[in-house]
XYZ file of C-alpha atoms in Angstrom:
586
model
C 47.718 -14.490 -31.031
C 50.639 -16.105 -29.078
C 49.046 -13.691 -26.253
C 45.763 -14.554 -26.482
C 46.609 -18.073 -26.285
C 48.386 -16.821 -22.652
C 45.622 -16.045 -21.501
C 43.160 -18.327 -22.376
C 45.682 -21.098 -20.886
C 45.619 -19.002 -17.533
C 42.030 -19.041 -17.307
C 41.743 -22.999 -17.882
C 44.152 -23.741 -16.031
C 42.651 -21.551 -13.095
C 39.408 -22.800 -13.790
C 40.598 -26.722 -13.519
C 42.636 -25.775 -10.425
C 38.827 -24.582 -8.895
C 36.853 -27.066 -10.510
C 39.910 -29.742 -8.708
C 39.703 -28.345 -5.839
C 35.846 -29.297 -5.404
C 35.961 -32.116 -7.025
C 34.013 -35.411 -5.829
C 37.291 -36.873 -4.438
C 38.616 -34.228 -2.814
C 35.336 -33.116 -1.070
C 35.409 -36.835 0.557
C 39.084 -36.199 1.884
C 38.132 -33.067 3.282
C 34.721 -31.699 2.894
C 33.970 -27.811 3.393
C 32.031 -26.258 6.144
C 29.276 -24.538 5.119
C 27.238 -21.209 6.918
C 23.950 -20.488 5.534
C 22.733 -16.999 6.827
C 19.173 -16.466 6.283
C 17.763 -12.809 6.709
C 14.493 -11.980 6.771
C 12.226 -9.634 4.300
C 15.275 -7.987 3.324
C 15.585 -6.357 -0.258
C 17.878 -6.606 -3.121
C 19.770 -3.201 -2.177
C 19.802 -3.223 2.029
C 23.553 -4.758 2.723
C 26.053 -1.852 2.503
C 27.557 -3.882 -0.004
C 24.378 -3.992 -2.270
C 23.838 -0.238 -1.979
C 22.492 0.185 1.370
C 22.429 2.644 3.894
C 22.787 0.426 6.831
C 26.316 -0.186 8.603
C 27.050 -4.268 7.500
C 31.042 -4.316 7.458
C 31.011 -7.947 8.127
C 28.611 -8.746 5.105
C 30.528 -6.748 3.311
C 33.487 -8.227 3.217
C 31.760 -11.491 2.988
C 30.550 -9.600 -0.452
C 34.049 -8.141 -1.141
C 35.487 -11.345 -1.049
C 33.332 -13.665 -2.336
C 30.582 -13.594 -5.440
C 27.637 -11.275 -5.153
C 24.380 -12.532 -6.888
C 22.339 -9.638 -8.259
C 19.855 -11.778 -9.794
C 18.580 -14.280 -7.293
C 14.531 -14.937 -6.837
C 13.072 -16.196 -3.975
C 9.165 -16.755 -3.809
C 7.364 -13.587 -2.257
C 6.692 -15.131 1.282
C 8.804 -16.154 3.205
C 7.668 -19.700 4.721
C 7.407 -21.139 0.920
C 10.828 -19.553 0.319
C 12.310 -21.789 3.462
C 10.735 -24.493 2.250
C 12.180 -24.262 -1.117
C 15.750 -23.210 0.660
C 15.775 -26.303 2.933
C 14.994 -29.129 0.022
C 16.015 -27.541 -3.062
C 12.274 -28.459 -4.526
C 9.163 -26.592 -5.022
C 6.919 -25.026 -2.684
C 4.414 -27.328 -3.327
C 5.686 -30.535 -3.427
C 7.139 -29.820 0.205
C 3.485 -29.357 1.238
C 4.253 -25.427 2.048
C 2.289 -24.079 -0.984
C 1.187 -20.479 0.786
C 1.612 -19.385 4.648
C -1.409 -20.971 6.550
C -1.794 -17.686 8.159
C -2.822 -15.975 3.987
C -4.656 -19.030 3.415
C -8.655 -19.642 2.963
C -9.389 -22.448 5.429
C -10.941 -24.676 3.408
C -7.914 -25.260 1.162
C -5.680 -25.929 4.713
C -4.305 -29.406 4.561
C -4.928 -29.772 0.427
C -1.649 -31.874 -1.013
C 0.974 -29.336 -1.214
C -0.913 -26.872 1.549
C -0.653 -28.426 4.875
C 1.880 -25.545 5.823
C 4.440 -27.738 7.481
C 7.336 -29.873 5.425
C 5.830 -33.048 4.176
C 7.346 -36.237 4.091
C 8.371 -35.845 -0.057
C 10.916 -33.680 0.583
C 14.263 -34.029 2.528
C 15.983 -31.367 3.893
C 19.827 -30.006 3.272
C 20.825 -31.301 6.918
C 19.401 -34.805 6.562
C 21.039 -35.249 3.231
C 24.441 -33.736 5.094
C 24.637 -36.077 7.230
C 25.018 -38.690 4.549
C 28.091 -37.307 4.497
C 28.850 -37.346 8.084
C 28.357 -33.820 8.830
C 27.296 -31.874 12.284
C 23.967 -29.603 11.834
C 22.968 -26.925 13.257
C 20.036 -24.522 12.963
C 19.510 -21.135 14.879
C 16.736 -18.961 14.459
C 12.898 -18.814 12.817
C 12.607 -22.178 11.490
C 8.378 -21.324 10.493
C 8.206 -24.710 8.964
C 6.092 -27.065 11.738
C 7.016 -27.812 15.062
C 5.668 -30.962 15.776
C 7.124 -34.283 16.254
C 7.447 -34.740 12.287
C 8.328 -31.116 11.675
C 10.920 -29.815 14.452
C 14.604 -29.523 13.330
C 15.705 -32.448 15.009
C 13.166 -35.137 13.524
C 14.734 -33.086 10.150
C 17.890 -33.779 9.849
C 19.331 -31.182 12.716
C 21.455 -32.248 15.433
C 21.239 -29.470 17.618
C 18.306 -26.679 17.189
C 17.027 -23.474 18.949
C 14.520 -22.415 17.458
C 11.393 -20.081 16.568
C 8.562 -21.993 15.729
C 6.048 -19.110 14.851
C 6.037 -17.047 11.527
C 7.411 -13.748 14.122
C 7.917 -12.378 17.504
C 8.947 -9.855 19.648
C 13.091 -9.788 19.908
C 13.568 -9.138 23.311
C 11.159 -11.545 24.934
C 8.715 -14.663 24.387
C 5.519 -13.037 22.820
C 3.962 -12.894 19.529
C 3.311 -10.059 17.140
C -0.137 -10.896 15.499
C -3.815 -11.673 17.689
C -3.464 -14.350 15.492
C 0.071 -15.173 16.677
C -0.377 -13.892 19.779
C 2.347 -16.544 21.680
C 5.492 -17.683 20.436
C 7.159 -20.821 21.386
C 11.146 -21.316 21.090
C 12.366 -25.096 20.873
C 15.370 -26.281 21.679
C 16.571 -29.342 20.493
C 12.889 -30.745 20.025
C 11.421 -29.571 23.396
C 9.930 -26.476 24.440
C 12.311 -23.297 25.867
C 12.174 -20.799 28.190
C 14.403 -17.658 26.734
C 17.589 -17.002 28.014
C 17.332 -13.402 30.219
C 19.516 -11.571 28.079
C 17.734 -12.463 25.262
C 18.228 -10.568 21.769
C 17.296 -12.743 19.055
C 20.241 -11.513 16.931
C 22.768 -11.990 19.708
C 21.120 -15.534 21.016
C 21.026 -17.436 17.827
C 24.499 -16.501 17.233
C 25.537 -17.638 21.069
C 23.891 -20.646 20.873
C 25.475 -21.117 17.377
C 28.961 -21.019 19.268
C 27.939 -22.955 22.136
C 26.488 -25.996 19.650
C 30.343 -26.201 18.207
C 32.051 -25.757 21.949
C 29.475 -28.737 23.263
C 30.570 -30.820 19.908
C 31.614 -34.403 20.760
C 33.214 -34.749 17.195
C 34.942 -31.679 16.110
C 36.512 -33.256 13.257
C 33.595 -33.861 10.830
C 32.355 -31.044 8.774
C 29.451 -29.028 10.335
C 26.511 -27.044 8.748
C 25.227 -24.321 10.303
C 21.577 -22.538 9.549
C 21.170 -19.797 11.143
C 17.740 -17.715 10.084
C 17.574 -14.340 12.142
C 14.263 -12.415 12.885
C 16.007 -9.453 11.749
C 14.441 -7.317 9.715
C 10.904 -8.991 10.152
C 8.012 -7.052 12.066
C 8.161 -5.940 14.912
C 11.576 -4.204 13.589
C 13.155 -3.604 17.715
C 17.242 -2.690 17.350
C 18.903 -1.338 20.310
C 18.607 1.918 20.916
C 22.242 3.152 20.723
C 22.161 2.159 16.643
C 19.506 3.796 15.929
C 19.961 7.879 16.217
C 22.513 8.043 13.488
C 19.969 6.792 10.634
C 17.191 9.690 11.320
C 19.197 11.687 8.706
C 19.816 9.362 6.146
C 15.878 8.980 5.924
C 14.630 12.210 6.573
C 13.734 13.475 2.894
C 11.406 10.712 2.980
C 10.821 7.294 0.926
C 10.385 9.078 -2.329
C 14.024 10.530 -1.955
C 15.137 7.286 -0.947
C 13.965 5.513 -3.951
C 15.314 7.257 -6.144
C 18.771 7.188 -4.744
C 18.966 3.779 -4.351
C 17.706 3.807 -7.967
C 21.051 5.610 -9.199
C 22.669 3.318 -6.461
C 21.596 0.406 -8.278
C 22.761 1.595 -11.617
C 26.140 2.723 -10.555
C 26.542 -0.529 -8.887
C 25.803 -2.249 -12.570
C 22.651 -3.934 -10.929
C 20.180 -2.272 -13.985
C 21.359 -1.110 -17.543
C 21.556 2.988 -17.264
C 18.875 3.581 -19.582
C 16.206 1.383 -17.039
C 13.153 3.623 -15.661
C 11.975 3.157 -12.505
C 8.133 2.377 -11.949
C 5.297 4.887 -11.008
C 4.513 5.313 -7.425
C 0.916 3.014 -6.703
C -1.905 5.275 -6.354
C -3.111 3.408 -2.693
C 0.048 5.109 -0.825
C 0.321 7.917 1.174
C 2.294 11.423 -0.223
C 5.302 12.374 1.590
C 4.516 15.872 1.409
C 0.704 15.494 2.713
C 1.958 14.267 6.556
C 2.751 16.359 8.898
C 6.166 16.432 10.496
C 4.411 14.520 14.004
C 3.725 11.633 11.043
C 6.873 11.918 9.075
C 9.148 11.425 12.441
C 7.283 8.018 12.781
C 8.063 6.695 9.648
C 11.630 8.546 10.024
C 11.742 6.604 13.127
C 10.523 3.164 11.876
C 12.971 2.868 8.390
C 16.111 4.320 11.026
C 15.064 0.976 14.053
C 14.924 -1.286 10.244
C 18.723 -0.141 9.266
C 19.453 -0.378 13.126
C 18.315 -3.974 13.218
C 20.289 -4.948 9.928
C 23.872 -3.605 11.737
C 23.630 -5.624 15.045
C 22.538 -8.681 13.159
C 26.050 -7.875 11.696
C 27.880 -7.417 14.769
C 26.853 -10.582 15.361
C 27.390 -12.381 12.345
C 31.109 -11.003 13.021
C 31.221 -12.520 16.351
C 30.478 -15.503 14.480
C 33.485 -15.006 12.124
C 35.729 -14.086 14.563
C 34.935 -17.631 16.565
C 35.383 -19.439 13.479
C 38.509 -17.853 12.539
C 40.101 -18.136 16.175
C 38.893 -21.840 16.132
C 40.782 -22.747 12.890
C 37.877 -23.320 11.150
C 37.586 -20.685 8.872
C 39.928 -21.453 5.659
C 37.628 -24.074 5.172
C 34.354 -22.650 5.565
C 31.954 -21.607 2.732
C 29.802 -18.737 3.617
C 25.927 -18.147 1.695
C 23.939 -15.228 3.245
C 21.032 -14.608 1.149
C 17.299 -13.463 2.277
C 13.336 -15.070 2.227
C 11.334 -12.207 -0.009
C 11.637 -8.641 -0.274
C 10.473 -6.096 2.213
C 7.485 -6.082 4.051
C 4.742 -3.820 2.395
C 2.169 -4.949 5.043
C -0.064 -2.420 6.909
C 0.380 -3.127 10.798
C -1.249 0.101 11.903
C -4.334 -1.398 12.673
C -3.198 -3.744 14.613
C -1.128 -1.398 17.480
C -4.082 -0.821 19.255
C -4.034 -4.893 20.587
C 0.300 -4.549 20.380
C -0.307 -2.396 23.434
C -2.696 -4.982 25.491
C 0.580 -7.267 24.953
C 2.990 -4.795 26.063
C 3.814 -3.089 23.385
C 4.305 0.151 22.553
C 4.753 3.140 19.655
C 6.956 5.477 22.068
C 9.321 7.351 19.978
C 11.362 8.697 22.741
C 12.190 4.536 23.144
C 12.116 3.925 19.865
C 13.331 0.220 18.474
C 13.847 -0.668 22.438
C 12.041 -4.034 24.271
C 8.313 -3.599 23.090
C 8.617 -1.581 20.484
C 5.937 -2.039 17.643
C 8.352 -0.985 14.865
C 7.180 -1.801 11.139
C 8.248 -0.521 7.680
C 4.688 0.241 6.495
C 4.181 0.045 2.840
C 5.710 2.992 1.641
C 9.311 2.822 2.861
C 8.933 -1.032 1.848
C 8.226 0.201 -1.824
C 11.357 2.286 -1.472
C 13.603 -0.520 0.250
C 12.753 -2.861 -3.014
C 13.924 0.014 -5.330
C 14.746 -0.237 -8.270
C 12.124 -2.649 -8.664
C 8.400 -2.792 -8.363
C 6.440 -4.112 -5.617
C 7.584 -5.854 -2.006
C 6.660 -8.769 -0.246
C 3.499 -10.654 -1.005
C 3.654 -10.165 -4.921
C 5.660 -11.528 -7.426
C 6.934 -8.120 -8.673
C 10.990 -8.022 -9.125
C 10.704 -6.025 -5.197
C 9.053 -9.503 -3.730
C 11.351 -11.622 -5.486
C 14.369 -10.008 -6.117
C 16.866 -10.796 -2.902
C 20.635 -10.449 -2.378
C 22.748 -13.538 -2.445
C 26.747 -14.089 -1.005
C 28.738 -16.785 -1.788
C 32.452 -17.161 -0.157
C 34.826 -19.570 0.583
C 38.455 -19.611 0.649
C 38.809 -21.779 -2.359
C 36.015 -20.496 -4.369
C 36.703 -17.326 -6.838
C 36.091 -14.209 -5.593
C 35.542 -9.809 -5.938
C 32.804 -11.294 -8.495
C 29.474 -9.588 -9.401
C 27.007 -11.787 -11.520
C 23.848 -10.886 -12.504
C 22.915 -14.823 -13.741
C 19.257 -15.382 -13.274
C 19.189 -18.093 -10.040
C 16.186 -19.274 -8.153
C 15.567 -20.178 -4.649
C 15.952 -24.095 -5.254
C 19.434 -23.722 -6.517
C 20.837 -23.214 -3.296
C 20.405 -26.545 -1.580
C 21.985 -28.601 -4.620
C 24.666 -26.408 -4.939
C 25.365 -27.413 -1.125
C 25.401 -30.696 -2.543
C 27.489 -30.250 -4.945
C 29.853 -28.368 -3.011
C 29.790 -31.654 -0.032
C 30.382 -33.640 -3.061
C 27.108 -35.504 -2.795
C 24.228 -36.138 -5.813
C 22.237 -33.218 -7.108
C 19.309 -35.056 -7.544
C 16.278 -36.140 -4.866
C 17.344 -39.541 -3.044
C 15.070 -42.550 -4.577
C 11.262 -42.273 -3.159
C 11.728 -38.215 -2.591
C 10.200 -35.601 -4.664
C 12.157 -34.122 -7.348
C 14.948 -31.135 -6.802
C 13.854 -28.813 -9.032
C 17.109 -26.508 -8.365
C 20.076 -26.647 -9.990
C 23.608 -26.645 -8.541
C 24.800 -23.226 -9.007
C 28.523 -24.521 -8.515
C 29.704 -24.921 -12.775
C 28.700 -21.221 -12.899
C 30.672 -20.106 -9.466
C 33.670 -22.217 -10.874
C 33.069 -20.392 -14.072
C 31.222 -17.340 -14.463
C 30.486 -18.010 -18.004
C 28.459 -20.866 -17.908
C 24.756 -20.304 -17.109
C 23.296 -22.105 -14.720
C 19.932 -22.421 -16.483
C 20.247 -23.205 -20.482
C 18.243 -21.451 -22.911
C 15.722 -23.699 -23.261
C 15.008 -24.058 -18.894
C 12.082 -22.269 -17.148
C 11.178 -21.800 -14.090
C 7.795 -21.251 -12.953
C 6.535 -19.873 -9.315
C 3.204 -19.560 -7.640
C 2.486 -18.594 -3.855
C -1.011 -16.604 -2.850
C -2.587 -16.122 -6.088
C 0.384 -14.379 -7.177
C 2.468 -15.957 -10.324
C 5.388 -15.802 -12.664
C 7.127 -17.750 -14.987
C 11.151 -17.040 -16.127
C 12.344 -17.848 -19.640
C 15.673 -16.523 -20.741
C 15.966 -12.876 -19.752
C 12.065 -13.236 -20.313
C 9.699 -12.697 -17.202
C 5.406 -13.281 -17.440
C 3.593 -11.699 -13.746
C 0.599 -11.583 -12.474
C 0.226 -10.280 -9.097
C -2.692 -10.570 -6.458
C -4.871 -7.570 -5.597
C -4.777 -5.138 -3.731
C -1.637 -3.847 -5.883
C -1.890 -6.363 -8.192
C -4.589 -6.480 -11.159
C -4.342 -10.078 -11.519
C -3.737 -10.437 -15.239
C -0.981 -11.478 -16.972
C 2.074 -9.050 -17.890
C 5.145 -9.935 -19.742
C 8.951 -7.747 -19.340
C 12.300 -8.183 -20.603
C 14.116 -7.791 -17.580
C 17.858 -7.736 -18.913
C 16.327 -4.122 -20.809
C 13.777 -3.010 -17.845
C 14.116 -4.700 -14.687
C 11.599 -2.423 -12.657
C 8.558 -4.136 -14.758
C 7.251 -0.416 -16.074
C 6.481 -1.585 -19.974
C 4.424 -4.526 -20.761
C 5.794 -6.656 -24.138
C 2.581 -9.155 -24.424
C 1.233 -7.748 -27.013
C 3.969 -7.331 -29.247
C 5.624 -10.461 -28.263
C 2.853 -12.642 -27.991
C 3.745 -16.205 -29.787
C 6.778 -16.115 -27.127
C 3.975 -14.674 -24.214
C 1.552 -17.735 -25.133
C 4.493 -20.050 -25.203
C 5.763 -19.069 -21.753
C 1.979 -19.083 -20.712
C 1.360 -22.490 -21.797
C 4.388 -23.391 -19.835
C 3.644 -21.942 -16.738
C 0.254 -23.537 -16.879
C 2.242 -26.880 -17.029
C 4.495 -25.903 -14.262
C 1.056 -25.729 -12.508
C -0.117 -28.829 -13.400
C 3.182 -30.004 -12.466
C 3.239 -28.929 -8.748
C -0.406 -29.148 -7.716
C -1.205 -25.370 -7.549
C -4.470 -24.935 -6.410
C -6.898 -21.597 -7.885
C -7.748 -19.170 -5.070
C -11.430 -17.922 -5.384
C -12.506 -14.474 -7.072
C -11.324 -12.258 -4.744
C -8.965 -13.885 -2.711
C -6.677 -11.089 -1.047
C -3.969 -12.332 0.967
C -3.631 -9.381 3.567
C -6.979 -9.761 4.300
C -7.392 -13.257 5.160
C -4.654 -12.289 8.094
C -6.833 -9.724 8.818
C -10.150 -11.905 9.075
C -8.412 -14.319 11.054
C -6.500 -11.949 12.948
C -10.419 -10.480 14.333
C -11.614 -13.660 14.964
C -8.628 -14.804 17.279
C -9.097 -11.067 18.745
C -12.595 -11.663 18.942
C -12.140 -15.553 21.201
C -9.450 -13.994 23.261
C -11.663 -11.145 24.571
C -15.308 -13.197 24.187
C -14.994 -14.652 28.147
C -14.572 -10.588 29.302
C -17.156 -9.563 26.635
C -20.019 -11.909 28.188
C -19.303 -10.848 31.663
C -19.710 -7.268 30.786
C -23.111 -7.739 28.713
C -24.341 -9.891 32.151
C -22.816 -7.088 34.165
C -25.063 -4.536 32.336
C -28.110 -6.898 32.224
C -27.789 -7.455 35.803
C -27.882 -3.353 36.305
C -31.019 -3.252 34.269
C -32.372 -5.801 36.082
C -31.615 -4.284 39.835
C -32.368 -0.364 38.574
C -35.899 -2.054 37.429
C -36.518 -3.907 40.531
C -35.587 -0.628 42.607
C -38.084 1.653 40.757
C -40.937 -1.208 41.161
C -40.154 -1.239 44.909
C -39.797 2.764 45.000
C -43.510 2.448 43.096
């Protein structure tokens, strides 16, 4: 007993020491720095540290040192997820409801669907510098760039920035006929791109040059830093690239499955969990020939490529921070938008290569190359769950999180259900600021994740908190270890399903029926989370993919129109001579 009592006086005594060291006061004296690392469409297991194949040491240690969140959600796209990362409040009620690109045009600029930040929400860099911090944001920003919308009428002092949803990494071009340009802003105003431009290795130079130009060192800075990497078109240089062909040469079947062991070793899913049944649309491993499987060989070993020198970089980062000083005091949260992209870009390669693009595997993930995951390597990346990016399956959702700083506990795995919105009032917290929306602001529907990273054993959402989510016709609602789904075609069979995901976290056996008072209560509550937020019904049919595809042929279909009409006038104008000729000959 006299033992036990030992011990428990250890912990709260370690605990107050943590919960002191963050507390109100001393944030004001001396206020932490804080790095938040935003990667994009990466899954659950893709950081070495997670599981992954890809080389991340710097990550890792990040991971190693710090608390790694198994159980973070994000929404399943990824400009509604930076939305809800940047205010700490629903999708909707920052006005970025779906991507504009996925949505119908007659619900564009509906409350909640303009596709830009609205004026309801503020952003975790304007309420920083209530507290007298620096800001500064590197990277795809993807939400507005207009004279309301750029960083720097947000909050940012210093930005460069992407303003489109994806580009090319090597130079200033777009990946989509819809998205055919991309624009880079830096601090507010257009940009040319530096010459040696790697998106990776610029946003993290810039990054260093924003703190070398700073006129006042001595305040507390945030930086945002939101790489391209591992969006479409995946490009990596070459040299990384070679050493992943045999890693991913059994194919994405083999691949799922061991990162499905992976993720039980790792304590991620209970031993007995199953994992889900292959979807019936994708293509067999087996049934390609070798010419085919070296492509997608090709394309997952560029995606692992692309992961490692973002981490080079995010070292050179470190390595300033730490030779600056600044580092004991720096927090650390690298987390990631959605899950991998599942999205079909094949038909699009023939207009990549009227942009300069190219599929040639002998310069594989090199300047130009039109490098995507396809959907059935994404299916694998998002193992040990089901689905990828678009749904609201666990592989959409489901998304690595690191937090680490010096005087924050640390070697820590949690698996404690958090949600996208948590992450800008724990900042708060953590700057010693209020959790809640400033007077005249919509509300924060996060919660500060900070009680439970002081103390792993308090939740951060009590048994009686939801949390619902809707973003392109695809839904969920959490309760408890308790998730109801219904995803969007054409994977999705839009009804409702209901899991317990603390017993089978890859969604594979559907409890509605024999739970269904608790199904109809969680039901009923998402349908007032709806009501809540705004969210407004797509129409009968409404399939995501395809509305980028519609509006991906008619910007295809303006850009070539001009050349079109002078050919049909060419060839009416040769019908027109050959006739005249044979009347003449006649």
């Amino acid at each position: 007993m006299l033992q036990f009592n030992k011990v428990f006086l250890s912990i709260y005594l370690l605990v107050g020491a943590y919960a002191s060291a963050y507390s109100q006061a001393d944030s004001i004296e001396r206020k932490p720095n804080i790095v938040l690392i935003l990667v994009d469409d990466s899954g659950l297991m893709d950081f070495g540290a997670f599981g992954g194949e890809a080389k991340t040491p710097n990550i890792d240690q990040l991971a190693k040192e710090g608390m790694m969140f198994t159980n973070m959600h994000a929404s399943p796209v990824c400009a509604p997820s930076r939305a809800m990362l940047m205010t700490g409040s629903d999708c909707h009620f920052a006005g970025v409801a779906n991507l504009p690109e996925m949505l119908p045009k007659k619900f564009q600029g509906k409350p909640g669907y303009g596709g830009v930040l609205n004026d309801r929400v503020q952003t975790i860099a304007t309420r920083l510098k209530e507290a007298d911090y620096n800001t500064y944001v590197t990277g795809k920003w993807h939400l507005g760039h207009d004279q309301k919308t750029l960083p720097i009428k947000r909050g940012f002092d210093r930005s460069f920035i992407l303003g489109a949803s994806g580009a090319d990494n090597y130079e200033a071009k777009g990946y989509l006929p819809m998205k055919a340009t991309a624009q880079w802003y830096a601090d507010g105003s257009p940009v040319d791109l530096p010459k040696d431009f790697y998106s990776s290795k610029t946003y993290i130079d810039k990054t260093i040059s924003f703190h070398q130009e700073e006129q006042n060192k001595d305040q507390p800075f945030f930086s945002y830093i939101a790489f391209q990497a591992i969006h479409t078109p995946i490009q990596a240089p070459f040299e990384l690239v070679e050493k992943y062909k045999p890693i991913y040469k059994n194919g994405w079947d083999k691949m799922r499955e061991k990162r499905f062991e992976k993720a039980k070793q790792l304590g991620f899913i209970p031993f007995n969990a199953e994992l889900n049944n292959d979807y019936h649309l994708f293509k067999k491993w087996d049934g390609l020939t070798k010419k085919e499987q070296n492509v997608y060989i090709t394309d997952m070993s560029v995606t692992a490529a692309m992961l490692e020198a973002m981490d080079f970089h995010i070292g050179r980062y470190i390595n300033y921070l730490t030779q600056e000083g600044l580092i004991e005091n720096t927090i650390f949260i690298v987390t990631s938008d959605n899950g991998p992209d599942g999205a079909d870009y094949q038909p699009m390669e023939l207009w990549a290569k009227t942009q300069g693009y190219h599929r040639n595997l002998e310069k594989y993930g090199s300047k130009g190359y039109y490098g995507s995951l396809g959907p059935e390597f994404a299916n694998a990346v998002a193992s040990p769950f089901s689905y990828f990016k678009y749904y609201t399956g666990e592989g959409g959702l489901r998304v690595p999180l690191i937090i680490k700083g010096t005087k924050l506990p640390g070697k820590i795995q949690s698996d404690e259900f958090c949600f996208f919105t948590d992450i800008a009032p724990t900042i708060y917290d953590l700057a010693g600021l209020s959790t809640s929306a400033n007077k005249g602001y919509a509300p924060i529907t996060g919660k500060s994740m900070l009680p439970h990273i002081l103390d792993i054993n308090v939740p951060i959402y009590a048994n009686d908190e939801g949390v619902g989510l809707e973003v392109a016709n695809s839904s969920a609602y959490f309760f408890n270890n308790y998730k109801i789904v219904k995803n969007n075609i054409p994977i999705g069979d839009n009804s409702w399903h209901m899991y317990d995901l603390s017993a089978d976290p890859g969604e594979t056996n559907d409890i509605a029926s024999s739970n269904a008072v608790l199904f109809q209560k969680m039901l009923s509550e998402y349908q007032d989370y709806e009501a809540e937020v705004g969210v407004i019904s797509m129409p009968n049919g409404y399939h995501a993919q395809k509305e980028v595809g519609k509006k991906s042929i008619i910007a295809l279909l303006k850009s070539i129109g001009p050349y079109f009409i002078v050919f049909l006038l060419l060839i009416v104008g040769f019908i027109y001579w050959h006739k005249s000729n044979r009347q003449v000959a006649g």
